[in-house]
mmCIF file of C-alpha atoms and ligand atoms in Angstrom:
data_model
loop_
_atom_site.group_PDB
_atom_site.id
_atom_site.type_symbol
_atom_site.label_atom_id
_atom_site.label_comp_id
_atom_site.label_asym_id
_atom_site.label_seq_id
_atom_site.Cartn_x
_atom_site.Cartn_y
_atom_site.Cartn_z
ATOM 1 C CA UNK A 93 124.109 130.001 104.487
ATOM 2 C CA UNK A 94 123.508 126.838 104.250
ATOM 3 C CA UNK A 95 119.656 126.006 104.297
ATOM 4 C CA UNK A 96 117.382 124.812 107.176
ATOM 5 C CA UNK A 97 116.964 121.195 107.278
ATOM 6 C CA UNK A 98 113.771 119.764 105.420
ATOM 7 C CA UNK A 99 112.661 116.603 107.877
ATOM 8 C CA UNK A 100 109.843 113.765 107.104
ATOM 9 C CA UNK A 101 107.177 116.007 109.442
ATOM 10 C CA UNK A 102 107.365 118.584 111.407
ATOM 11 C CA UNK A 103 104.968 118.966 114.632
ATOM 12 C CA UNK A 104 102.070 122.237 114.236
ATOM 13 C CA UNK A 105 102.900 124.337 117.607
ATOM 14 C CA UNK A 106 99.307 126.372 118.856
ATOM 15 C CA UNK A 107 100.021 130.985 119.081
ATOM 16 C CA UNK A 108 102.368 130.389 122.224
ATOM 17 C CA UNK A 109 99.921 132.875 123.980
ATOM 18 C CA UNK A 110 96.864 130.828 123.742
ATOM 19 C CA UNK A 111 99.308 128.261 125.208
ATOM 20 C CA UNK A 112 99.584 130.223 128.128
ATOM 21 C CA UNK A 113 96.614 131.210 128.927
ATOM 22 C CA UNK A 114 95.904 127.278 129.865
ATOM 23 C CA UNK A 115 98.650 127.311 131.554
ATOM 24 C CA UNK A 116 97.750 129.667 133.744
ATOM 25 C CA UNK A 117 94.422 128.409 134.760
ATOM 26 C CA UNK A 118 96.777 125.061 135.851
ATOM 27 C CA UNK A 119 98.501 127.735 137.994
ATOM 28 C CA UNK A 120 95.301 128.233 139.776
ATOM 29 C CA UNK A 121 93.644 125.607 139.685
ATOM 30 C CA UNK A 122 96.918 123.697 140.892
ATOM 31 C CA UNK A 123 95.746 119.968 139.318
ATOM 32 C CA UNK A 124 97.706 118.536 136.686
ATOM 33 C CA UNK A 125 96.910 115.469 136.161
ATOM 34 C CA UNK A 126 94.393 112.981 137.112
ATOM 35 C CA UNK A 127 91.055 113.596 135.250
ATOM 36 C CA UNK A 128 91.600 117.054 135.279
ATOM 37 C CA UNK A 129 88.914 119.603 133.493
ATOM 38 C CA UNK A 130 91.141 119.719 130.389
ATOM 39 C CA UNK A 131 91.605 116.213 130.118
ATOM 40 C CA UNK A 132 87.222 116.096 130.861
ATOM 41 C CA UNK A 133 86.998 118.408 128.119
ATOM 42 C CA UNK A 134 89.283 116.780 125.345
ATOM 43 C CA UNK A 135 87.619 114.001 125.864
ATOM 44 C CA UNK A 136 84.846 115.481 125.350
ATOM 45 C CA UNK A 137 85.583 117.833 122.109
ATOM 46 C CA UNK A 138 87.389 115.498 121.048
ATOM 47 C CA UNK A 139 84.703 112.712 120.532
ATOM 48 C CA UNK A 140 82.773 114.820 118.826
ATOM 49 C CA UNK A 141 85.050 116.106 116.563
ATOM 50 C CA UNK A 142 85.964 112.623 116.313
ATOM 51 C CA UNK A 143 82.328 111.536 115.516
ATOM 52 C CA UNK A 144 82.437 108.789 118.122
ATOM 53 C CA UNK A 145 80.922 107.828 120.553
ATOM 54 C CA UNK A 146 83.525 107.385 123.854
ATOM 55 C CA UNK A 147 87.366 108.003 124.044
ATOM 56 C CA UNK A 148 89.471 107.461 126.580
ATOM 57 C CA UNK A 149 93.117 109.181 126.911
ATOM 58 C CA UNK A 150 96.442 108.059 127.515
ATOM 59 C CA UNK A 151 100.057 109.348 128.013
ATOM 60 C CA UNK A 152 100.453 107.913 124.683
ATOM 61 C CA UNK A 153 99.602 105.526 121.710
ATOM 62 C CA UNK A 154 101.689 102.525 122.815
ATOM 63 C CA UNK A 155 100.074 102.142 126.437
ATOM 64 C CA UNK A 156 96.765 102.901 124.640
ATOM 65 C CA UNK A 157 97.544 100.081 121.682
ATOM 66 C CA UNK A 158 98.575 97.962 125.733
ATOM 67 C CA UNK A 159 95.874 98.487 127.712
ATOM 68 C CA UNK A 160 93.391 98.037 124.622
ATOM 69 C CA UNK A 161 94.349 94.381 124.708
ATOM 70 C CA UNK A 162 93.910 94.161 127.982
ATOM 71 C CA UNK A 163 90.617 95.557 127.865
ATOM 72 C CA UNK A 164 89.323 92.553 125.604
ATOM 73 C CA UNK A 165 90.738 89.832 127.798
ATOM 74 C CA UNK A 166 93.462 88.749 124.525
ATOM 75 C CA UNK A 167 95.337 85.434 124.807
ATOM 76 C CA UNK A 168 96.971 83.207 122.368
ATOM 77 C CA UNK A 169 97.947 84.056 119.042
ATOM 78 C CA UNK A 170 97.025 87.560 117.350
ATOM 79 C CA UNK A 171 96.733 88.402 113.908
ATOM 80 C CA UNK A 172 98.509 91.328 112.438
ATOM 81 C CA UNK A 173 100.761 93.096 109.768
ATOM 82 C CA UNK A 174 104.219 93.121 110.057
ATOM 83 C CA UNK A 175 104.585 97.047 107.523
ATOM 84 C CA UNK A 176 104.127 99.148 110.619
ATOM 85 C CA UNK A 177 106.266 101.182 113.509
ATOM 86 C CA UNK A 178 107.130 98.449 115.569
ATOM 87 C CA UNK A 179 105.404 99.041 118.972
ATOM 88 C CA UNK A 180 102.407 97.585 117.390
ATOM 89 C CA UNK A 181 103.827 94.411 117.638
ATOM 90 C CA UNK A 182 105.461 95.352 120.587
ATOM 91 C CA UNK A 183 102.176 95.428 122.489
ATOM 92 C CA UNK A 184 101.528 92.455 121.491
ATOM 93 C CA UNK A 185 104.436 90.872 123.382
ATOM 94 C CA UNK A 186 103.863 93.033 126.463
ATOM 95 C CA UNK A 187 100.736 91.384 126.580
ATOM 96 C CA UNK A 188 102.581 87.996 126.886
ATOM 97 C CA UNK A 189 100.014 87.023 123.145
ATOM 98 C CA UNK A 190 101.755 85.842 120.103
ATOM 99 C CA UNK A 191 102.270 88.012 117.008
ATOM 100 C CA UNK A 192 101.391 86.525 113.489
ATOM 101 C CA UNK A 193 101.863 88.371 110.949
ATOM 102 C CA UNK A 194 100.344 87.811 107.670
ATOM 103 C CA UNK A 195 101.232 89.953 104.686
ATOM 104 C CA UNK A 196 100.136 93.126 102.737
ATOM 105 C CA UNK A 197 98.032 94.455 99.833
ATOM 106 C CA UNK A 198 100.068 95.649 97.439
ATOM 107 C CA UNK A 199 96.973 98.028 97.020
ATOM 108 C CA UNK A 200 96.686 99.733 100.260
ATOM 109 C CA UNK A 201 99.863 97.981 102.231
ATOM 110 C CA UNK A 202 97.128 97.000 104.605
ATOM 111 C CA UNK A 203 96.163 93.569 105.762
ATOM 112 C CA UNK A 204 95.309 91.502 103.525
ATOM 113 C CA UNK A 205 91.844 89.922 104.567
ATOM 114 C CA UNK A 206 92.702 87.248 101.972
ATOM 115 C CA UNK A 207 95.784 85.928 104.162
ATOM 116 C CA UNK A 208 94.105 85.993 107.329
ATOM 117 C CA UNK A 209 92.211 82.530 107.568
ATOM 118 C CA UNK A 210 94.844 80.408 106.514
ATOM 119 C CA UNK A 211 96.604 81.445 109.682
ATOM 120 C CA UNK A 212 94.141 81.583 112.140
ATOM 121 C CA UNK A 213 94.685 78.310 114.796
ATOM 122 C CA UNK A 214 92.943 77.365 118.565
ATOM 123 C CA UNK A 215 94.613 80.005 120.169
ATOM 124 C CA UNK A 216 93.767 83.226 117.597
ATOM 125 C CA UNK A 217 92.134 85.186 119.878
ATOM 126 C CA UNK A 218 92.695 89.009 117.712
ATOM 127 C CA UNK A 219 93.203 90.441 114.290
ATOM 128 C CA UNK A 220 94.742 93.549 115.309
ATOM 129 C CA UNK A 221 95.223 95.847 111.360
ATOM 130 C CA UNK A 222 96.355 98.827 110.756
ATOM 131 C CA UNK A 223 95.566 101.919 108.798
ATOM 132 C CA UNK A 224 98.921 102.444 107.232
ATOM 133 C CA UNK A 225 99.006 105.947 106.637
ATOM 134 C CA UNK A 226 95.531 107.053 107.178
ATOM 135 C CA UNK A 227 94.029 105.145 104.670
ATOM 136 C CA UNK A 228 91.492 102.119 105.646
ATOM 137 C CA UNK A 229 91.791 98.419 106.079
ATOM 138 C CA UNK A 230 88.758 96.674 104.311
ATOM 139 C CA UNK A 231 87.174 96.531 107.469
ATOM 140 C CA UNK A 232 83.360 94.818 106.049
ATOM 141 C CA UNK A 233 86.078 91.704 104.869
ATOM 142 C CA UNK A 234 88.093 91.877 108.648
ATOM 143 C CA UNK A 235 85.021 92.269 110.708
ATOM 144 C CA UNK A 236 83.333 89.388 108.412
ATOM 145 C CA UNK A 237 85.723 87.384 109.103
ATOM 146 C CA UNK A 238 86.208 87.290 112.987
ATOM 147 C CA UNK A 239 82.237 86.962 113.458
ATOM 148 C CA UNK A 240 82.411 83.506 111.524
ATOM 149 C CA UNK A 241 86.086 82.638 113.385
ATOM 150 C CA UNK A 242 84.840 84.428 117.179
ATOM 151 C CA UNK A 243 87.766 86.866 117.124
ATOM 152 C CA UNK A 244 87.504 90.647 118.288
ATOM 153 C CA UNK A 245 89.238 93.616 115.781
ATOM 154 C CA UNK A 246 91.621 96.189 117.889
ATOM 155 C CA UNK A 247 92.422 98.239 115.171
ATOM 156 C CA UNK A 248 96.104 100.643 115.619
ATOM 157 C CA UNK A 249 94.730 103.966 113.985
ATOM 158 C CA UNK A 250 97.617 105.557 115.396
ATOM 159 C CA UNK A 251 98.025 107.592 111.461
ATOM 160 C CA UNK A 252 93.938 107.508 111.298
ATOM 161 C CA UNK A 253 93.428 111.028 113.369
ATOM 162 C CA UNK A 254 89.753 112.217 111.136
ATOM 163 C CA UNK A 255 90.056 109.795 108.760
ATOM 164 C CA UNK A 256 86.181 109.236 107.113
ATOM 165 C CA UNK A 257 84.683 106.222 104.616
ATOM 166 C CA UNK A 258 81.172 107.251 103.307
ATOM 167 C CA UNK A 259 81.493 109.802 105.843
ATOM 168 C CA UNK A 260 81.782 107.605 108.810
ATOM 169 C CA UNK A 261 84.574 107.928 110.981
ATOM 170 C CA UNK A 262 86.121 104.984 110.352
ATOM 171 C CA UNK A 263 87.373 104.836 114.273
ATOM 172 C CA UNK A 264 83.888 102.781 114.954
ATOM 173 C CA UNK A 265 85.337 99.524 113.145
ATOM 174 C CA UNK A 266 86.165 96.537 115.785
ATOM 175 C CA UNK A 267 85.799 96.153 118.642
ATOM 176 C CA UNK A 268 88.825 99.080 119.656
ATOM 177 C CA UNK A 269 90.507 101.540 117.996
ATOM 178 C CA UNK A 270 93.487 103.679 119.207
ATOM 179 C CA UNK A 271 94.800 106.599 118.302
ATOM 180 C CA UNK A 272 98.035 108.432 118.461
ATOM 181 C CA UNK A 273 98.872 112.187 119.682
ATOM 182 C CA UNK A 274 102.970 112.143 119.437
ATOM 183 C CA UNK A 275 103.668 115.117 118.034
ATOM 184 C CA UNK A 276 104.468 113.293 114.677
ATOM 185 C CA UNK A 277 101.526 112.816 114.535
ATOM 186 C CA UNK A 278 98.311 114.841 112.409
ATOM 187 C CA UNK A 279 97.137 115.804 115.728
ATOM 188 C CA UNK A 280 99.487 116.365 118.442
ATOM 189 C CA UNK A 281 99.320 116.465 122.523
ATOM 190 C CA UNK A 282 102.991 115.736 123.122
ATOM 191 C CA UNK A 283 102.950 112.638 123.754
ATOM 192 C CA UNK A 284 99.575 111.211 123.729
ATOM 193 C CA UNK A 285 96.904 108.524 122.564
ATOM 194 C CA UNK A 286 93.450 107.597 123.327
ATOM 195 C CA UNK A 287 91.153 104.607 122.813
ATOM 196 C CA UNK A 288 87.852 104.573 120.972
ATOM 197 C CA UNK A 289 84.952 102.547 122.481
ATOM 198 C CA UNK A 290 81.260 101.874 122.401
ATOM 199 C CA UNK A 291 79.973 101.986 125.270
ATOM 200 C CA UNK A 292 79.989 103.272 128.665
ATOM 201 C CA UNK A 293 81.003 99.959 130.873
ATOM 202 C CA UNK A 294 84.377 99.859 128.311
ATOM 203 C CA UNK A 295 84.844 102.958 128.340
ATOM 204 C CA UNK A 296 84.406 102.144 132.397
ATOM 205 C CA UNK A 297 86.740 99.479 132.741
ATOM 206 C CA UNK A 298 89.543 100.673 130.774
ATOM 207 C CA UNK A 299 89.636 103.946 132.576
ATOM 208 C CA UNK A 300 89.688 101.325 135.340
ATOM 209 C CA UNK A 301 93.359 100.141 133.952
ATOM 210 C CA UNK A 302 94.497 103.620 132.883
ATOM 211 C CA UNK A 303 94.124 104.344 136.761
ATOM 212 C CA UNK A 304 96.130 101.479 138.777
ATOM 213 C CA UNK A 305 92.708 99.527 138.941
ATOM 214 C CA UNK A 306 91.498 102.258 141.172
ATOM 215 C CA UNK A 307 87.360 102.954 141.759
ATOM 216 C CA UNK A 308 87.094 105.464 144.619
ATOM 217 C CA UNK A 309 89.567 106.301 147.489
ATOM 218 C CA UNK A 310 90.378 102.361 148.516
ATOM 219 C CA UNK A 311 89.216 100.127 146.035
ATOM 220 C CA UNK A 312 91.073 98.461 143.515
ATOM 221 C CA UNK A 313 89.085 96.657 140.938
ATOM 222 C CA UNK A 314 91.485 95.318 138.648
ATOM 223 C CA UNK A 315 95.470 95.172 137.705
ATOM 224 C CA UNK A 316 95.490 98.085 136.285
ATOM 225 C CA UNK A 317 98.648 100.741 134.863
ATOM 226 C CA UNK A 318 99.399 104.299 134.320
ATOM 227 C CA UNK A 319 97.743 105.683 131.336
ATOM 228 C CA UNK A 320 96.966 109.107 132.742
ATOM 229 C CA UNK A 321 97.339 112.373 130.380
ATOM 230 C CA UNK A 322 98.485 114.956 132.175
ATOM 231 C CA UNK A 323 96.826 118.872 132.463
ATOM 232 C CA UNK A 324 99.049 119.599 130.598
ATOM 233 C CA UNK A 325 98.748 117.856 127.261
ATOM 234 C CA UNK A 326 95.282 118.091 127.519
ATOM 235 C CA UNK A 327 95.050 121.836 126.812
ATOM 236 C CA UNK A 328 97.866 121.450 124.012
ATOM 237 C CA UNK A 329 95.588 119.072 122.828
ATOM 238 C CA UNK A 330 92.526 121.693 122.920
ATOM 239 C CA UNK A 331 94.245 124.248 121.375
ATOM 240 C CA UNK A 332 95.216 121.698 118.786
ATOM 241 C CA UNK A 333 91.876 121.021 117.622
ATOM 242 C CA UNK A 334 90.873 124.588 117.267
ATOM 243 C CA UNK A 335 93.830 124.518 114.178
ATOM 244 C CA UNK A 336 92.995 120.592 113.388
ATOM 245 C CA UNK A 337 90.819 121.099 110.005
ATOM 246 C CA UNK A 338 92.440 124.574 108.420
ATOM 247 C CA UNK A 339 96.315 122.194 108.600
ATOM 248 C CA UNK A 340 94.877 119.087 107.573
ATOM 249 C CA UNK A 341 93.454 120.673 104.484
ATOM 250 C CA UNK A 342 96.998 122.641 104.068
ATOM 251 C CA UNK A 343 98.410 118.843 104.306
ATOM 252 C CA UNK A 344 95.674 118.119 101.633
ATOM 253 C CA UNK A 345 97.301 120.477 99.116
ATOM 254 C CA UNK A 346 100.850 119.291 99.394
ATOM 255 C CA UNK A 347 99.792 116.058 98.628
ATOM 256 C CA UNK A 348 97.695 117.193 95.292
ATOM 257 C CA UNK A 349 101.163 118.840 94.266
ATOM 258 C CA UNK A 350 103.195 115.821 95.002
ATOM 259 C CA UNK A 351 100.673 113.863 93.191
ATOM 260 C CA UNK A 352 100.272 116.424 90.088
ATOM 261 C CA UNK A 353 104.149 116.819 90.473
ATOM 262 C CA UNK A 354 105.577 113.158 90.629
ATOM 263 C CA UNK A 355 102.602 111.725 87.755
ATOM 264 C CA UNK A 356 105.045 111.563 84.727
ATOM 265 C CA UNK A 357 108.126 110.015 86.322
ATOM 266 C CA UNK A 358 108.534 106.711 84.948
ATOM 267 C CA UNK A 359 109.365 104.033 88.803
ATOM 268 C CA UNK A 360 107.583 106.320 91.084
ATOM 269 C CA UNK A 361 104.199 105.591 92.731
ATOM 270 C CA UNK A 362 102.097 106.975 95.114
ATOM 271 C CA UNK A 363 98.877 105.644 97.821
ATOM 272 C CA UNK A 364 95.837 106.100 95.856
ATOM 273 C CA UNK A 365 93.288 106.945 98.061
ATOM 274 C CA UNK A 366 89.990 105.462 97.408
ATOM 275 C CA UNK A 367 87.392 108.756 96.978
ATOM 276 C CA UNK A 368 84.847 107.719 99.401
ATOM 277 C CA UNK A 369 87.367 108.460 102.014
ATOM 278 C CA UNK A 370 88.106 111.867 103.104
ATOM 279 C CA UNK A 371 92.078 111.129 104.316
ATOM 280 C CA UNK A 372 93.928 112.780 106.248
ATOM 281 C CA UNK A 373 97.083 113.408 104.887
ATOM 282 C CA UNK A 374 99.556 112.330 107.605
ATOM 283 C CA UNK A 375 102.308 110.637 105.487
ATOM 284 C CA UNK A 376 103.165 110.755 101.534
ATOM 285 C CA UNK A 377 104.722 107.589 101.016
ATOM 286 C CA UNK A 378 106.210 106.744 97.334
ATOM 287 C CA UNK A 379 106.889 103.677 95.943
ATOM 288 C CA UNK A 380 110.059 103.902 94.441
ATOM 289 C CA UNK A 381 111.011 100.744 91.131
ATOM 290 C CA UNK A 382 114.649 100.479 90.442
ATOM 291 C CA UNK A 383 113.701 98.501 87.612
ATOM 292 C CA UNK A 384 112.432 101.868 85.894
ATOM 293 C CA UNK A 385 113.860 104.467 87.508
ATOM 294 C CA UNK A 386 116.937 103.927 87.540
ATOM 295 C CA UNK A 387 117.786 104.313 91.222
ATOM 296 C CA UNK A 388 117.802 102.024 94.658
ATOM 297 C CA UNK A 389 115.026 104.056 97.066
ATOM 298 C CA UNK A 390 118.397 104.271 99.081
ATOM 299 C CA UNK A 391 120.173 105.562 96.861
ATOM 300 C CA UNK A 392 117.349 108.506 96.794
ATOM 301 C CA UNK A 393 117.037 108.537 100.608
ATOM 302 C CA UNK A 394 120.847 109.283 100.495
ATOM 303 C CA UNK A 395 121.041 112.060 97.593
ATOM 304 C CA UNK A 396 117.647 113.387 98.631
ATOM 305 C CA UNK A 397 119.915 114.006 102.602
ATOM 306 C CA UNK A 398 122.826 115.239 100.992
ATOM 307 C CA UNK A 399 121.110 118.786 99.212
ATOM 308 C CA UNK A 400 119.668 118.647 103.300
ATOM 309 C CA UNK A 401 116.426 116.707 102.811
ATOM 310 C CA UNK A 402 115.021 114.310 105.593
ATOM 311 C CA UNK A 403 112.681 111.852 104.125
ATOM 312 C CA UNK A 404 111.692 108.825 106.087
ATOM 313 C CA UNK A 405 112.427 104.456 105.156
ATOM 314 C CA UNK A 406 108.076 104.007 106.851
ATOM 315 C CA UNK A 407 108.175 101.256 107.231
ATOM 316 C CA UNK A 408 111.892 99.446 107.200
ATOM 317 C CA UNK A 409 113.158 97.113 108.288
ATOM 318 C CA UNK A 410 109.407 95.403 108.425
ATOM 319 C CA UNK A 411 108.612 94.823 112.132
ATOM 320 C CA UNK A 412 109.306 90.718 111.534
ATOM 321 C CA UNK A 413 112.694 91.194 109.809
ATOM 322 C CA UNK A 414 113.941 92.738 113.616
ATOM 323 C CA UNK A 415 116.118 90.280 115.083
ATOM 324 C CA UNK A 416 113.901 90.611 118.077
ATOM 325 C CA UNK A 417 111.522 89.482 116.595
ATOM 326 C CA UNK A 418 113.085 87.023 113.523
ATOM 327 C CA UNK A 419 113.888 84.906 115.864
ATOM 328 C CA UNK A 420 110.947 84.641 117.810
ATOM 329 C CA UNK A 421 108.048 84.782 116.602
ATOM 330 C CA UNK A 422 106.329 81.777 113.676
ATOM 331 C CA UNK A 423 106.529 84.534 110.597
ATOM 332 C CA UNK A 424 108.038 82.856 107.868
ATOM 333 C CA UNK A 425 109.834 85.200 104.838
ATOM 334 C CA UNK A 426 108.264 83.424 102.633
ATOM 335 C CA UNK A 427 104.717 84.615 103.702
ATOM 336 C CA UNK A 428 105.432 88.428 103.615
ATOM 337 C CA UNK A 429 107.027 88.607 99.813
ATOM 338 C CA UNK A 430 104.573 91.597 99.676
ATOM 339 C CA UNK A 431 105.648 93.311 102.701
ATOM 340 C CA UNK A 432 109.330 92.863 101.776
ATOM 341 C CA UNK A 433 108.907 93.982 98.740
ATOM 342 C CA UNK A 434 107.136 97.187 100.174
ATOM 343 C CA UNK A 435 109.459 97.368 102.174
ATOM 344 C CA UNK A 436 112.597 98.268 99.876
ATOM 345 C CA UNK A 437 110.779 100.709 97.700
ATOM 346 C CA UNK A 438 109.255 102.507 100.049
ATOM 347 C CA UNK A 439 109.995 106.500 101.223
ATOM 348 C CA UNK A 440 108.270 108.984 102.814
ATOM 349 C CA UNK A 441 108.798 111.811 101.287
ATOM 350 C CA UNK A 442 107.986 115.269 103.551
ATOM 351 C CA UNK A 443 104.673 116.733 104.247
ATOM 352 C CA UNK A 444 102.908 118.866 107.174
ATOM 353 C CA UNK A 445 101.266 121.964 106.923
ATOM 354 C CA UNK A 446 103.719 124.521 106.789
ATOM 355 C CA UNK A 447 105.790 122.774 104.526
ATOM 356 C CA UNK A 448 106.641 126.154 101.107
ATOM 357 C CA UNK A 449 105.807 125.678 97.766
ATOM 358 C CA UNK A 450 109.332 126.251 97.192
ATOM 359 C CA UNK A 451 110.426 123.602 98.696
ATOM 360 C CA UNK A 452 108.175 121.180 96.905
ATOM 361 C CA UNK A 453 109.189 122.005 94.018
ATOM 362 C CA UNK A 454 113.134 121.733 94.664
ATOM 363 C CA UNK A 455 111.909 117.338 96.299
ATOM 364 C CA UNK A 456 110.180 116.986 93.372
ATOM 365 C CA UNK A 457 113.223 118.321 90.946
ATOM 366 C CA UNK A 458 115.450 116.813 92.650
ATOM 367 C CA UNK A 459 113.546 113.786 92.332
ATOM 368 C CA UNK A 460 113.817 114.156 88.784
ATOM 369 C CA UNK A 461 116.540 114.212 88.013
ATOM 370 C CA UNK A 462 118.861 111.508 88.558
HETATM 371 C C1 PLP B 652 103.573 106.197 116.529
HETATM 372 C C2 PLP B 652 102.802 105.005 116.527
HETATM 373 C C3 PLP B 652 102.458 104.298 117.336
HETATM 374 C C4 PLP B 652 102.313 104.541 118.713
HETATM 375 O O1 PLP B 652 102.560 105.397 119.365
HETATM 376 P P1 PLP B 652 102.622 106.894 120.278
HETATM 377 O O2 PLP B 652 101.746 107.216 121.313
HETATM 378 O O3 PLP B 652 104.419 107.204 120.116
HETATM 379 O O4 PLP B 652 103.472 105.873 121.385
HETATM 380 C C5 PLP B 652 101.551 102.331 117.471
HETATM 381 N N1 PLP B 652 101.635 102.591 116.274
HETATM 382 C C6 PLP B 652 101.669 103.412 114.582
HETATM 383 C C7 PLP B 652 101.428 102.099 113.953
HETATM 384 C C8 PLP B 652 102.891 104.322 115.131
HETATM 385 O O5 PLP B 652 102.922 105.130 113.658
#
């Protein structure tokens, strides 16, 4: 019998019995969405768990990004990274603002702060960095640049659930941070997302924006959209929260195991997380150097597929190379040499809490034997 395929990730599902208990309460209340009891409870519990002041739940991370840009009245140009999931840039364009791609740091794969300032023009109003693979950006430098140039900072923290630096949540950085709770993320509500903000006033503004601008039954105070999370998602989230620490711990064991197993292989490198960072092990990216390893990234990717192992080339193609962006923005190939190089070399290996050690052994063995 053919082995079950191993995908890059597999969502954690809480015990069905526990979810049914929540469903029974939803059936009793007949309250399915619109700031219901589980929605309120999840906002409260998540803020406490993550160590942030305010959280606004959303139906997905992309709508959360779009609303975040609206909430800060971003106009003109937004400096961002091409090395991310397309939603990062799409949200900028949906807001009728222009993405300006900045190259990344070769060690962290995050926006390189030393290359931001040369891209600032009188039209620039914000910086939108991404904590790629949950690895924290250089927030001190980004903050300093934003302050001097009077720019807003919105972090796409879709990968950074519960990541801390020196004991503090990195979600408190910048003006706003957004999270994604998509099924493929460390913490999921099937589909879902959130904006983290610092004060009551901003939370109110975002809550209006995600609910058509309704302030009460008859009053519409802003041109809002529908970004609401429903009660089924929120209940699912409450259950996820119960298990998330344990699941992150299991991911850590897997990541450590990969690190050990891959350490000696010529031409394979992996992301180094700084010791003061509490990581979430959301992804396990490796870089494949063809000269030293002997195979191109795509050759290894195809080879793993023949063994029923489905790694993913996150993030390839680079956002700036998708035709919709290549033809329509001021992104210039030569400015993005590091990002282009990493996008050609990166491969994300399977990682999820229920991945078994014997399967990791197989994956490492396939990488070793060329
Ligand atoms: C997943 C993801 C998003 C989008 O989140 P959705 O909840 O799927 O809409 C945005 N940015 C990054 C970097 C992501 O990985």
